[in-house]
Amino acid sequence: DQQVKQNSPSLSVQEGRISILNCDYTNSMFDYFLWYKKYPAEGPTFLISISSIKDKNEDGRFTVFLNKSAKHLSLHIVPSQPGDSAVYFCAASDASGTYKYIFGTGTRLKVLA
Amino acid sequence: NAGVTQTPKFRVLKTGQSMTLLCAQDMNHEYMYWYRQDPGMGLRLIHYSVGEGTTAKGEVPDGYNVSRLKKQNFLLGLESAAPSQTSVYFCASSYSILTGGSEQYFGPGTRLTVT
């Protein structure tokens, strides 16, 4: 049973436009969410996070939105750049204190120049 | 500051052989994790450790063992490799909840093929 779902395996966006990556979760105990970016042949790197007490967190071109009632979060990248082309994973954790995260299956973003 | 390193980067094993993957971190992180990534499956947690001398099972622990004898090292062992263990393995580390910080820092991965 996939507790964290990324239903879009891939997404293509023109350079300069907005990229919106979506993530849904089923466990209402999740209280912390992260986005990671992964380039081929490299490990994932942390991008941005959000706590369940917030509904928005912004860091430069990256903004994460959290809708707890819908159990949905999204990552907005504005403006999109070719260097943003990568696989994006969302991850969720409950308050168990061990920082165990459940990862989604990833969305491959391609930013077209 | 090397961050998280993994040894080896690539390995091919025959069914039934054993091997150990080494993860090392130089950030003084308390928590360490082993994940596997398979096509269409995302990252799945195999085992994790919340401190030196402690280990715990994750989502997919069967067929693997781990040890954390030193704070900076986390070893993943396959006692009798099976083709189903063909995967890319990632190690990660993070600070504990007591010291703040929650994102995980990942190593570059080990690509393992079992024939």
PDB file of C-alpha atoms in Angstrom:
ATOM      1  CA  ASP A   1       0.000   0.000   0.000  1.00  0.00           C
ATOM      2  CA  GLN A   2       1.625   3.195  -1.215  1.00  0.00           C
ATOM      3  CA  GLN A   3       1.279   5.776   1.550  1.00  0.00           C
ATOM      4  CA  VAL A   4       2.935   8.501  -0.517  1.00  0.00           C
ATOM      5  CA  LYS A   5       1.932   8.778  -4.153  1.00  0.00           C
ATOM      6  CA  GLN A   6       3.298  10.757  -7.040  1.00  0.00           C
ATOM      7  CA  ASN A   7       0.831   9.985  -9.792  1.00  0.00           C
ATOM      8  CA  SER A   8       2.668  11.753 -12.589  1.00  0.00           C
ATOM      9  CA  PRO A   9       5.750   9.775 -13.632  1.00  0.00           C
ATOM     10  CA  SER A  10       6.920  12.579 -15.887  1.00  0.00           C
ATOM     11  CA  LEU A  11       6.383  16.243 -16.669  1.00  0.00           C
ATOM     12  CA  SER A  12       7.715  18.518 -19.420  1.00  0.00           C
ATOM     13  CA  VAL A  13       7.774  22.295 -19.054  1.00  0.00           C
ATOM     14  CA  GLN A  14       9.155  25.127 -21.127  1.00  0.00           C
ATOM     15  CA  GLU A  15      12.063  27.092 -19.699  1.00  0.00           C
ATOM     16  CA  GLY A  16      10.833  30.131 -17.791  1.00  0.00           C
ATOM     17  CA  ARG A  17       7.395  28.685 -17.096  1.00  0.00           C
ATOM     18  CA  ILE A  18       6.118  27.239 -13.834  1.00  0.00           C
ATOM     19  CA  SER A  19       6.626  23.565 -12.956  1.00  0.00           C
ATOM     20  CA  ILE A  20       4.101  22.041 -10.571  1.00  0.00           C
ATOM     21  CA  LEU A  21       4.850  18.636  -9.091  1.00  0.00           C
ATOM     22  CA  ASN A  22       2.193  16.927  -7.022  1.00  0.00           C
ATOM     23  CA  CYS A  23       2.222  14.451  -4.163  1.00  0.00           C
ATOM     24  CA  ASP A  24      -0.622  12.785  -2.249  1.00  0.00           C
ATOM     25  CA  TYR A  25      -0.457  10.892   1.023  1.00  0.00           C
ATOM     26  CA  THR A  26      -2.844   8.662   2.905  1.00  0.00           C
ATOM     27  CA  ASN A  27      -1.483   8.591   6.468  1.00  0.00           C
ATOM     28  CA  SER A  28      -2.996  11.421   8.544  1.00  0.00           C
ATOM     29  CA  MET A  29      -0.186  10.960  11.110  1.00  0.00           C
ATOM     30  CA  PHE A  30       2.399  12.371   8.706  1.00  0.00           C
ATOM     31  CA  ASP A  31       3.520  15.735   9.994  1.00  0.00           C
ATOM     32  CA  TYR A  32       6.665  16.584   8.061  1.00  0.00           C
ATOM     33  CA  PHE A  33       7.203  16.580   4.327  1.00  0.00           C
ATOM     34  CA  LEU A  34      10.271  17.002   2.163  1.00  0.00           C
ATOM     35  CA  TRP A  35      11.147  17.263  -1.496  1.00  0.00           C
ATOM     36  CA  TYR A  36      14.356  15.821  -2.905  1.00  0.00           C
ATOM     37  CA  LYS A  37      15.899  16.245  -6.312  1.00  0.00           C
ATOM     38  CA  LYS A  38      17.879  13.470  -7.960  1.00  0.00           C
ATOM     39  CA  TYR A  39      20.170  13.641 -10.980  1.00  0.00           C
ATOM     40  CA  PRO A  40      21.185  10.424 -12.781  1.00  0.00           C
ATOM     41  CA  ALA A  41      23.973   8.448 -11.089  1.00  0.00           C
ATOM     42  CA  GLU A  42      23.824  10.667  -8.010  1.00  0.00           C
ATOM     43  CA  GLY A  43      22.131  10.420  -4.640  1.00  0.00           C
ATOM     44  CA  PRO A  44      19.029  12.502  -3.872  1.00  0.00           C
ATOM     45  CA  THR A  45      19.662  15.998  -2.532  1.00  0.00           C
ATOM     46  CA  PHE A  46      17.359  17.863  -0.181  1.00  0.00           C
ATOM     47  CA  LEU A  47      15.391  20.685  -1.755  1.00  0.00           C
ATOM     48  CA  ILE A  48      12.742  22.032   0.610  1.00  0.00           C
ATOM     49  CA  SER A  49      10.568  20.896   3.491  1.00  0.00           C
ATOM     50  CA  ILE A  50       7.334  21.838   5.241  1.00  0.00           C
ATOM     51  CA  SER A  51       5.878  21.097   8.643  1.00  0.00           C
ATOM     52  CA  SER A  52       2.209  20.264   9.052  1.00  0.00           C
ATOM     53  CA  ILE A  53       1.699  23.455  11.066  1.00  0.00           C
ATOM     54  CA  LYS A  54       2.318  25.467   7.907  1.00  0.00           C
ATOM     55  CA  ASP A  55       0.599  25.527   4.547  1.00  0.00           C
ATOM     56  CA  LYS A  56       3.384  27.141   2.551  1.00  0.00           C
ATOM     57  CA  ASN A  57       7.156  27.326   2.593  1.00  0.00           C
ATOM     58  CA  GLU A  58       9.248  29.259   0.115  1.00  0.00           C
ATOM     59  CA  ASP A  59      12.937  29.125  -0.759  1.00  0.00           C
ATOM     60  CA  GLY A  60      13.984  31.145  -3.754  1.00  0.00           C
ATOM     61  CA  ARG A  61      12.415  29.678  -6.885  1.00  0.00           C
ATOM     62  CA  PHE A  62      10.942  26.754  -4.935  1.00  0.00           C
ATOM     63  CA  THR A  63       7.672  26.829  -3.000  1.00  0.00           C
ATOM     64  CA  VAL A  64       5.952  23.917  -1.328  1.00  0.00           C
ATOM     65  CA  PHE A  65       2.237  24.040  -0.556  1.00  0.00           C
ATOM     66  CA  LEU A  66       0.515  21.722   1.889  1.00  0.00           C
ATOM     67  CA  ASN A  67      -3.230  21.047   1.949  1.00  0.00           C
ATOM     68  CA  LYS A  68      -3.801  18.872   5.003  1.00  0.00           C
ATOM     69  CA  SER A  69      -7.511  18.378   4.472  1.00  0.00           C
ATOM     70  CA  ALA A  70      -6.856  17.000   1.002  1.00  0.00           C
ATOM     71  CA  LYS A  71      -3.647  15.209   2.098  1.00  0.00           C
ATOM     72  CA  HIS A  72      -1.894  16.836  -0.815  1.00  0.00           C
ATOM     73  CA  LEU A  73       1.301  18.755  -1.298  1.00  0.00           C
ATOM     74  CA  SER A  74       2.807  20.377  -4.335  1.00  0.00           C
ATOM     75  CA  LEU A  75       6.158  21.790  -5.337  1.00  0.00           C
ATOM     76  CA  HIS A  76       6.206  24.894  -7.520  1.00  0.00           C
ATOM     77  CA  ILE A  77       9.332  25.898  -9.406  1.00  0.00           C
ATOM     78  CA  VAL A  78       9.263  29.385 -10.879  1.00  0.00           C
ATOM     79  CA  PRO A  79      10.841  30.103 -13.259  1.00  0.00           C
ATOM     80  CA  SER A  80      11.868  26.653 -14.427  1.00  0.00           C
ATOM     81  CA  GLN A  81      15.416  26.272 -15.722  1.00  0.00           C
ATOM     82  CA  PRO A  82      17.033  23.488 -17.780  1.00  0.00           C
ATOM     83  CA  GLY A  83      19.203  22.634 -14.756  1.00  0.00           C
ATOM     84  CA  ASP A  84      16.019  21.735 -12.881  1.00  0.00           C
ATOM     85  CA  SER A  85      15.607  18.674 -15.116  1.00  0.00           C
ATOM     86  CA  ALA A  86      15.797  15.782 -12.661  1.00  0.00           C
ATOM     87  CA  VAL A  87      13.651  13.282 -10.792  1.00  0.00           C
ATOM     88  CA  TYR A  88      11.802  14.792  -7.843  1.00  0.00           C
ATOM     89  CA  PHE A  89      10.777  12.711  -4.846  1.00  0.00           C
ATOM     90  CA  CYS A  90       8.423  13.752  -2.101  1.00  0.00           C
ATOM     91  CA  ALA A  91       8.805  12.128   1.303  1.00  0.00           C
ATOM     92  CA  ALA A  92       6.706  12.130   4.462  1.00  0.00           C
ATOM     93  CA  SER A  93       7.349  11.327   8.101  1.00  0.00           C
ATOM     94  CA  ASP A  94       5.309  10.960  11.270  1.00  0.00           C
ATOM     95  CA  ALA A  95       6.316  12.267  14.698  1.00  0.00           C
ATOM     96  CA  SER A  96       8.027   9.062  15.770  1.00  0.00           C
ATOM     97  CA  GLY A  97      11.334  10.846  16.313  1.00  0.00           C
ATOM     98  CA  THR A  98      13.389   8.482  14.192  1.00  0.00           C
ATOM     99  CA  TYR A  99      13.109  10.524  11.003  1.00  0.00           C
ATOM    100  CA  LYS A 100      11.959   7.555   9.007  1.00  0.00           C
ATOM    101  CA  TYR A 101      10.602   8.790   5.731  1.00  0.00           C
ATOM    102  CA  ILE A 102       8.235   7.201   3.238  1.00  0.00           C
ATOM    103  CA  PHE A 103       9.156   8.198  -0.286  1.00  0.00           C
ATOM    104  CA  GLY A 104       6.975   8.582  -3.331  1.00  0.00           C
ATOM    105  CA  THR A 105       7.909   6.953  -6.629  1.00  0.00           C
ATOM    106  CA  GLY A 106       9.215  10.171  -8.144  1.00  0.00           C
ATOM    107  CA  THR A 107       8.346  12.499 -11.014  1.00  0.00           C
ATOM    108  CA  ARG A 108      10.803  13.072 -13.828  1.00  0.00           C
ATOM    109  CA  LEU A 109      10.840  16.757 -14.754  1.00  0.00           C
ATOM    110  CA  LYS A 110      12.198  17.856 -18.102  1.00  0.00           C
ATOM    111  CA  VAL A 111      12.632  21.565 -18.658  1.00  0.00           C
ATOM    112  CA  LEU A 112      12.820  22.364 -22.348  1.00  0.00           C
ATOM    113  CA  ALA A 113      15.104  25.168 -23.482  1.00  0.00           C
TER     114      ALA A 113
ATOM    115  CA  ASN B   1      34.243  17.417   4.157  1.00  0.00           C
ATOM    116  CA  ALA B   2      33.246  14.419   2.026  1.00  0.00           C
ATOM    117  CA  GLY B   3      29.666  14.123   3.337  1.00  0.00           C
ATOM    118  CA  VAL B   4      28.308  10.604   2.802  1.00  0.00           C
ATOM    119  CA  THR B   5      30.454   8.143   0.872  1.00  0.00           C
ATOM    120  CA  GLN B   6      29.604   4.627  -0.281  1.00  0.00           C
ATOM    121  CA  THR B   7      31.887   1.765  -1.214  1.00  0.00           C
ATOM    122  CA  PRO B   8      31.826   0.176  -3.770  1.00  0.00           C
ATOM    123  CA  LYS B   9      30.100   2.136  -6.537  1.00  0.00           C
ATOM    124  CA  PHE B  10      29.341  -0.941  -8.643  1.00  0.00           C
ATOM    125  CA  ARG B  11      29.300  -4.671  -7.969  1.00  0.00           C
ATOM    126  CA  VAL B  12      28.205  -7.813  -9.763  1.00  0.00           C
ATOM    127  CA  LEU B  13      27.484 -10.871  -7.654  1.00  0.00           C
ATOM    128  CA  LYS B  14      26.468 -14.408  -8.449  1.00  0.00           C
ATOM    129  CA  THR B  15      23.440 -15.851  -6.689  1.00  0.00           C
ATOM    130  CA  GLY B  16      24.418 -17.109  -3.258  1.00  0.00           C
ATOM    131  CA  GLN B  17      27.505 -14.935  -2.859  1.00  0.00           C
ATOM    132  CA  SER B  18      27.844 -12.536   0.025  1.00  0.00           C
ATOM    133  CA  MET B  19      29.063  -8.961   0.234  1.00  0.00           C
ATOM    134  CA  THR B  20      29.135  -5.903   2.471  1.00  0.00           C
ATOM    135  CA  LEU B  21      28.369  -2.357   1.416  1.00  0.00           C
ATOM    136  CA  LEU B  22      30.107   0.336   3.423  1.00  0.00           C
ATOM    137  CA  CYS B  23      28.675   3.751   4.202  1.00  0.00           C
ATOM    138  CA  ALA B  24      30.693   6.460   5.909  1.00  0.00           C
ATOM    139  CA  GLN B  25      29.719   9.967   6.961  1.00  0.00           C
ATOM    140  CA  ASP B  26      31.868  12.750   8.371  1.00  0.00           C
ATOM    141  CA  MET B  27      29.093  15.066   9.588  1.00  0.00           C
ATOM    142  CA  ASN B  28      28.778  13.538  13.058  1.00  0.00           C
ATOM    143  CA  HIS B  29      25.177  12.533  12.321  1.00  0.00           C
ATOM    144  CA  GLU B  30      23.398  10.317  14.794  1.00  0.00           C
ATOM    145  CA  TYR B  31      20.995   8.669  12.362  1.00  0.00           C
ATOM    146  CA  MET B  32      21.936   6.554   9.370  1.00  0.00           C
ATOM    147  CA  TYR B  33      19.791   4.707   6.836  1.00  0.00           C
ATOM    148  CA  TRP B  34      20.004   2.206   4.008  1.00  0.00           C
ATOM    149  CA  TYR B  35      17.540   2.440   1.108  1.00  0.00           C
ATOM    150  CA  ARG B  36      17.096   0.581  -2.136  1.00  0.00           C
ATOM    151  CA  GLN B  37      15.727   2.154  -5.277  1.00  0.00           C
ATOM    152  CA  ASP B  38      14.011   0.065  -7.909  1.00  0.00           C
ATOM    153  CA  PRO B  39      12.294   1.258 -11.099  1.00  0.00           C
ATOM    154  CA  GLY B  40       8.805   2.560 -10.348  1.00  0.00           C
ATOM    155  CA  MET B  41       9.194   1.906  -6.615  1.00  0.00           C
ATOM    156  CA  GLY B  42      10.848   5.025  -5.256  1.00  0.00           C
ATOM    157  CA  LEU B  43      13.184   4.689  -2.280  1.00  0.00           C
ATOM    158  CA  ARG B  44      12.403   1.962   0.234  1.00  0.00           C
ATOM    159  CA  LEU B  45      13.970   1.813   3.671  1.00  0.00           C
ATOM    160  CA  ILE B  46      15.873  -1.406   4.418  1.00  0.00           C
ATOM    161  CA  HIS B  47      17.363  -0.752   7.873  1.00  0.00           C
ATOM    162  CA  TYR B  48      18.244   2.280   9.903  1.00  0.00           C
ATOM    163  CA  SER B  49      20.204   3.236  13.003  1.00  0.00           C
ATOM    164  CA  VAL B  50      19.547   5.960  15.553  1.00  0.00           C
ATOM    165  CA  GLY B  51      22.962   5.715  17.155  1.00  0.00           C
ATOM    166  CA  GLU B  52      26.173   3.761  17.506  1.00  0.00           C
ATOM    167  CA  GLY B  53      25.450   0.144  18.401  1.00  0.00           C
ATOM    168  CA  THR B  54      21.748   0.319  17.527  1.00  0.00           C
ATOM    169  CA  THR B  55      19.901  -0.846  14.417  1.00  0.00           C
ATOM    170  CA  ALA B  56      16.262  -1.314  13.426  1.00  0.00           C
ATOM    171  CA  LYS B  57      14.285  -2.775  10.553  1.00  0.00           C
ATOM    172  CA  GLY B  58      12.714  -0.665   7.865  1.00  0.00           C
ATOM    173  CA  GLU B  59      10.141  -1.534   5.214  1.00  0.00           C
ATOM    174  CA  VAL B  60      12.083  -4.232   3.334  1.00  0.00           C
ATOM    175  CA  PRO B  61      14.665  -5.803   5.722  1.00  0.00           C
ATOM    176  CA  ASP B  62      14.520  -9.439   4.599  1.00  0.00           C
ATOM    177  CA  GLY B  63      17.784 -10.790   3.216  1.00  0.00           C
ATOM    178  CA  TYR B  64      19.882  -7.962   4.674  1.00  0.00           C
ATOM    179  CA  ASN B  65      21.783  -7.389   7.893  1.00  0.00           C
ATOM    180  CA  VAL B  66      23.391  -4.206   9.204  1.00  0.00           C
ATOM    181  CA  SER B  67      25.875  -3.105  11.801  1.00  0.00           C
ATOM    182  CA  ARG B  68      26.815   0.265  13.287  1.00  0.00           C
ATOM    183  CA  LEU B  69      29.931  -0.357  15.348  1.00  0.00           C
ATOM    184  CA  LYS B  70      31.194   3.192  14.883  1.00  0.00           C
ATOM    185  CA  LYS B  71      29.097   6.344  14.704  1.00  0.00           C
ATOM    186  CA  GLN B  72      30.451   7.309  11.313  1.00  0.00           C
ATOM    187  CA  ASN B  73      29.997   3.926   9.614  1.00  0.00           C
ATOM    188  CA  PHE B  74      26.925   1.893   8.682  1.00  0.00           C
ATOM    189  CA  LEU B  75      27.435  -1.469   6.984  1.00  0.00           C
ATOM    190  CA  LEU B  76      24.856  -3.339   4.913  1.00  0.00           C
ATOM    191  CA  GLY B  77      25.410  -7.064   4.425  1.00  0.00           C
ATOM    192  CA  LEU B  78      23.933  -9.543   2.004  1.00  0.00           C
ATOM    193  CA  GLU B  79      24.632 -13.051   3.281  1.00  0.00           C
ATOM    194  CA  SER B  80      23.292 -14.945   0.252  1.00  0.00           C
ATOM    195  CA  ALA B  81      22.548 -12.675  -2.679  1.00  0.00           C
ATOM    196  CA  ALA B  82      19.446 -13.241  -4.798  1.00  0.00           C
ATOM    197  CA  PRO B  83      18.500 -11.746  -8.189  1.00  0.00           C
ATOM    198  CA  SER B  84      15.664  -9.870  -6.408  1.00  0.00           C
ATOM    199  CA  GLN B  85      18.351  -7.847  -4.631  1.00  0.00           C
ATOM    200  CA  THR B  86      19.525  -6.318  -7.882  1.00  0.00           C
ATOM    201  CA  SER B  87      19.022  -2.637  -7.186  1.00  0.00           C
ATOM    202  CA  VAL B  88      20.662   0.702  -6.498  1.00  0.00           C
ATOM    203  CA  TYR B  89      21.454   1.090  -2.815  1.00  0.00           C
ATOM    204  CA  PHE B  90      21.636   4.471  -1.131  1.00  0.00           C
ATOM    205  CA  CYS B  91      22.939   5.299   2.277  1.00  0.00           C
ATOM    206  CA  ALA B  92      21.803   8.445   4.086  1.00  0.00           C
ATOM    207  CA  SER B  93      22.456  10.188   7.373  1.00  0.00           C
ATOM    208  CA  SER B  94      20.807  12.933   9.399  1.00  0.00           C
ATOM    209  CA  TYR B  95      20.912  14.745  12.707  1.00  0.00           C
ATOM    210  CA  SER B  96      18.700  13.541  15.524  1.00  0.00           C
ATOM    211  CA  ILE B  97      15.544  15.314  16.575  1.00  0.00           C
ATOM    212  CA  LEU B  98      17.293  16.528  19.717  1.00  0.00           C
ATOM    213  CA  THR B  99      19.933  18.493  17.825  1.00  0.00           C
ATOM    214  CA  GLY B 100      17.672  19.908  15.160  1.00  0.00           C
ATOM    215  CA  GLY B 101      17.646  19.372  11.423  1.00  0.00           C
ATOM    216  CA  SER B 102      15.701  16.708   9.682  1.00  0.00           C
ATOM    217  CA  GLU B 103      16.746  16.401   6.084  1.00  0.00           C
ATOM    218  CA  GLN B 104      18.733  13.359   5.097  1.00  0.00           C
ATOM    219  CA  TYR B 105      22.038  13.574   3.279  1.00  0.00           C
ATOM    220  CA  PHE B 106      22.484  10.841   0.708  1.00  0.00           C
ATOM    221  CA  GLY B 107      25.521   9.063  -0.657  1.00  0.00           C
ATOM    222  CA  PRO B 108      26.058   8.591  -4.413  1.00  0.00           C
ATOM    223  CA  GLY B 109      24.688   5.053  -4.446  1.00  0.00           C
ATOM    224  CA  THR B 110      25.933   1.526  -5.133  1.00  0.00           C
ATOM    225  CA  ARG B 111      24.629  -0.279  -8.189  1.00  0.00           C
ATOM    226  CA  LEU B 112      24.404  -3.992  -7.426  1.00  0.00           C
ATOM    227  CA  THR B 113      23.596  -6.668  -9.977  1.00  0.00           C
ATOM    228  CA  VAL B 114      22.963 -10.253  -8.900  1.00  0.00           C
ATOM    229  CA  THR B 115      23.090 -12.820 -11.701  1.00  0.00           C
TER     230      THR B 115
END
